[in-house]
């Protein structure tokens, strides 16, 4: 059974701080990992993906992957109130390359 | 920038009725997916579709469900006889030659 686990939060950070979101996965065959943002009642919106060990930066976002520890994280620098949402971690695997999602971490950025 | 679209945005139906949820993927996408999200729960994979056939389906995707790409653009999910527990948000997603999946806005299905 493929599982993706996230600390469900809620996580609150002050505006301008760094938010750190974590995720672990069970399937060592997972090839790529995705972070999506989901506002209440809306669909997942892609933030970024990572498939190599190490860090990947995109603007205020940095994804980190450690395949040995089966661990993925997302750092959000200079957090803004508009970043308040649920952040979904997803692992890609299977012959059809489908996504397995975690339950999400609810982030609130306080002005 | 092209987007995945889905209709209707909200569908209310009676238990036992058939519903068809529609999706128009981005034109250069090759792989198509349906996911669902019951309120307050995880996004769950239902089925993937490639080259005009199902490539993989989850345990959720039983005989009550079917998918079609009838005209090369629309991608539909049919639920033959809806149950109360089918109430959820249904998301269509597509991917091109990369693995990145882009989601449509979703259809909220309410079964009464």
Coordinates of C-alpha atoms in Angstrom, one line a residue:
Chain A
X1 CA 0.0 0.0 0.0
X2 CA 1.5 3.3 -1.1
X3 CA 1.3 5.9 1.6
X4 CA 2.2 9.6 1.8
X5 CA 2.2 11.1 5.2
X6 CA 2.2 14.7 6.1
X7 CA 2.1 16.5 9.5
X8 CA -1.5 17.7 9.3
X9 CA -0.9 20.9 11.3
X10 CA -2.4 23.4 11.5
X11 CA 0.8 25.3 11.1
X12 CA 0.8 29.0 11.9
X13 CA 3.7 31.4 11.1
X14 CA 4.0 35.1 11.2
X15 CA 4.2 37.1 8.0
X16 CA 7.8 37.2 6.7
X17 CA 8.8 34.0 8.4
X18 CA 9.9 30.7 6.9
X19 CA 7.2 28.0 6.8
X20 CA 8.5 24.4 6.8
X21 CA 6.3 21.6 5.5
X22 CA 7.3 17.9 5.7
X23 CA 6.2 14.7 4.0
X24 CA 7.3 11.1 4.0
X25 CA 6.5 8.3 1.6
X26 CA 6.4 4.6 1.7
X27 CA 7.0 3.5 -1.9
X28 CA 10.7 3.4 -2.7
X29 CA 9.7 3.1 -6.4
X30 CA 8.2 6.6 -6.4
X31 CA 10.1 8.7 -9.0
X32 CA 9.0 12.3 -8.6
X33 CA 7.4 14.4 -5.9
X34 CA 5.0 17.3 -6.2
X35 CA 3.8 20.0 -4.0
X36 CA 0.4 21.4 -4.6
X37 CA -1.5 24.2 -2.9
X38 CA -5.2 23.9 -2.3
X39 CA -7.5 26.7 -1.2
X40 CA -10.7 25.7 0.4
X41 CA -13.2 24.3 -2.2
X42 CA -10.7 24.7 -5.0
X43 CA -8.5 22.3 -7.0
X44 CA -4.9 21.5 -6.4
X45 CA -2.6 24.1 -7.9
X46 CA 1.0 23.0 -8.7
X47 CA 3.8 24.8 -6.8
X48 CA 6.8 22.7 -7.8
X49 CA 8.2 19.2 -8.3
X50 CA 11.4 17.5 -7.5
X51 CA 12.9 14.2 -8.6
X52 CA 16.6 14.4 -7.7
X53 CA 18.1 14.3 -4.2
X54 CA 18.9 17.7 -2.8
X55 CA 17.4 21.1 -3.0
X56 CA 15.4 22.8 -5.8
X57 CA 14.6 26.5 -5.5
X58 CA 11.8 28.4 -7.3
X59 CA 11.4 31.9 -6.1
X60 CA 10.3 31.9 -2.5
X61 CA 9.9 28.1 -2.5
X62 CA 12.5 25.4 -1.9
X63 CA 11.8 21.7 -2.2
X64 CA 14.1 19.2 -0.6
X65 CA 14.3 15.5 -1.3
X66 CA 16.1 12.7 0.5
X67 CA 15.4 9.4 -1.1
X68 CA 17.4 7.4 1.5
X69 CA 15.1 8.8 4.2
X70 CA 12.1 8.8 2.0
X71 CA 11.5 12.4 3.0
X72 CA 10.3 15.5 1.1
X73 CA 10.0 19.0 2.4
X74 CA 8.9 22.4 1.2
X75 CA 10.2 25.7 2.6
X76 CA 8.4 28.9 2.0
X77 CA 10.5 32.0 2.6
X78 CA 9.1 35.4 3.4
X79 CA 5.6 33.9 4.0
X80 CA 2.7 36.0 3.0
X81 CA -1.0 35.9 4.2
X82 CA -1.9 34.8 0.6
X83 CA 0.2 31.7 1.2
X84 CA -2.4 30.6 3.7
X85 CA -3.8 27.3 2.2
X86 CA -3.5 23.6 2.5
X87 CA -0.3 22.2 1.1
X88 CA -0.5 18.7 -0.5
X89 CA 2.5 16.5 -1.0
X90 CA 2.2 13.9 -3.8
X91 CA 4.3 11.0 -5.0
X92 CA 4.3 9.8 -8.5
X93 CA 4.6 6.1 -9.1
X94 CA 3.0 3.2 -10.9
X95 CA 2.9 2.2 -14.6
X96 CA 0.3 4.9 -15.2
X97 CA 2.3 7.4 -13.3
X98 CA -0.5 8.4 -11.0
X99 CA -0.2 10.6 -7.9
X100 CA -0.6 9.4 -4.3
X101 CA -1.5 12.3 -2.1
X102 CA -0.9 13.0 1.5
X103 CA -3.7 14.4 3.7
X104 CA -2.2 18.0 3.5
X105 CA -0.9 20.5 5.9
X106 CA -3.0 23.5 6.6
X107 CA -0.8 26.7 6.8
X108 CA -1.9 30.0 8.2
X109 CA 0.3 33.0 7.7
X110 CA -0.6 35.7 10.3
X111 CA -0.3 39.4 9.2
Chain B
X1 CA -2.2 29.9 -20.8
X2 CA -4.4 26.9 -21.6
X3 CA -6.3 25.4 -18.7
X4 CA -8.2 22.2 -18.0
X5 CA -11.9 22.9 -17.8
X6 CA -14.6 20.8 -16.2
X7 CA -18.4 20.9 -16.3
X8 CA -20.6 21.2 -14.5
X9 CA -19.1 22.9 -11.5
X10 CA -21.8 21.4 -9.2
X11 CA -24.1 18.5 -9.9
X12 CA -26.9 17.4 -7.6
X13 CA -28.5 14.0 -8.2
X14 CA -30.7 11.5 -6.6
X15 CA -29.2 8.2 -5.4
X16 CA -29.4 5.6 -8.1
X17 CA -29.2 8.1 -11.0
X18 CA -26.5 8.2 -13.6
X19 CA -24.2 11.2 -13.8
X20 CA -21.6 12.2 -16.4
X21 CA -18.8 14.5 -15.5
X22 CA -17.0 16.3 -18.3
X23 CA -13.5 17.5 -18.7
X24 CA -11.7 19.3 -21.6
X25 CA -8.0 18.6 -21.1
X26 CA -5.2 20.9 -22.4
X27 CA -4.8 20.0 -26.1
X28 CA -1.2 18.7 -26.0
X29 CA -1.8 16.5 -23.0
X30 CA -1.4 12.8 -23.5
X31 CA -2.3 11.3 -20.1
X32 CA -5.6 11.9 -18.4
X33 CA -6.7 11.2 -14.9
X34 CA -9.7 11.3 -12.6
X35 CA -9.2 11.9 -8.9
X36 CA -11.8 12.5 -6.2
X37 CA -11.7 14.2 -2.8
X38 CA -14.4 13.5 -0.3
X39 CA -14.9 16.5 2.0
X40 CA -12.1 16.7 4.5
X41 CA -10.2 13.8 3.1
X42 CA -7.3 13.1 0.8
X43 CA -7.3 13.5 -2.9
X44 CA -7.6 9.9 -4.2
X45 CA -6.6 8.4 -7.6
X46 CA -9.5 6.8 -9.5
X47 CA -8.3 6.1 -13.0
X48 CA -5.8 6.9 -15.7
X49 CA -6.3 7.0 -19.4
X50 CA -3.8 6.9 -22.2
X51 CA -4.0 6.2 -25.9
X52 CA -7.8 5.8 -25.7
X53 CA -7.8 3.2 -23.1
X54 CA -7.6 2.8 -19.3
X55 CA -4.0 2.3 -18.2
X56 CA -4.6 1.9 -14.5
X57 CA -7.5 2.1 -12.1
X58 CA -7.8 2.1 -8.3
X59 CA -10.0 -0.1 -6.1
X60 CA -12.5 2.7 -5.9
X61 CA -13.1 2.5 -9.7
X62 CA -15.5 -0.4 -9.7
X63 CA -18.1 -1.4 -12.3
X64 CA -20.2 1.6 -11.5
X65 CA -17.6 3.9 -13.1
X66 CA -16.5 4.3 -16.7
X67 CA -14.4 6.7 -18.6
X68 CA -14.5 7.7 -22.3
X69 CA -12.8 10.1 -24.6
X70 CA -15.6 10.2 -27.2
X71 CA -14.4 12.9 -29.6
X72 CA -10.7 13.4 -29.0
X73 CA -11.2 16.4 -26.8
X74 CA -13.7 15.7 -24.1
X75 CA -12.9 13.2 -21.4
X76 CA -15.8 12.0 -19.4
X77 CA -16.4 10.1 -16.1
X78 CA -19.7 8.3 -15.8
X79 CA -21.1 6.9 -12.6
X80 CA -23.9 4.5 -13.5
X81 CA -25.9 4.3 -10.3
X82 CA -24.8 6.9 -7.8
X83 CA -24.6 6.2 -4.1
X84 CA -24.5 8.6 -1.2
X85 CA -20.8 7.9 -0.7
X86 CA -20.1 9.1 -4.2
X87 CA -20.6 12.6 -3.0
X88 CA -17.2 14.3 -3.4
X89 CA -15.2 16.7 -5.6
X90 CA -14.1 15.1 -8.8
X91 CA -11.0 16.4 -10.4
X92 CA -9.8 15.8 -13.9
X93 CA -6.0 16.1 -14.5
X94 CA -3.8 15.9 -17.5
X95 CA -0.1 15.6 -18.3
X96 CA 2.0 15.9 -21.4
X97 CA 5.4 14.4 -22.0
X98 CA 6.5 15.3 -18.5
X99 CA 5.0 13.9 -15.4
X100 CA 3.5 17.2 -14.2
X101 CA -0.2 16.9 -13.8
X102 CA -2.4 19.9 -14.1
X103 CA -5.8 19.8 -12.4
X104 CA -9.1 21.2 -13.6
X105 CA -11.3 23.2 -11.2
X106 CA -13.4 20.2 -10.2
X107 CA -17.0 19.1 -10.2
X108 CA -18.8 19.0 -6.8
X109 CA -21.1 16.0 -6.9
X110 CA -23.9 15.9 -4.3
X111 CA -25.9 12.6 -4.1
X112 CA -29.2 12.9 -2.2

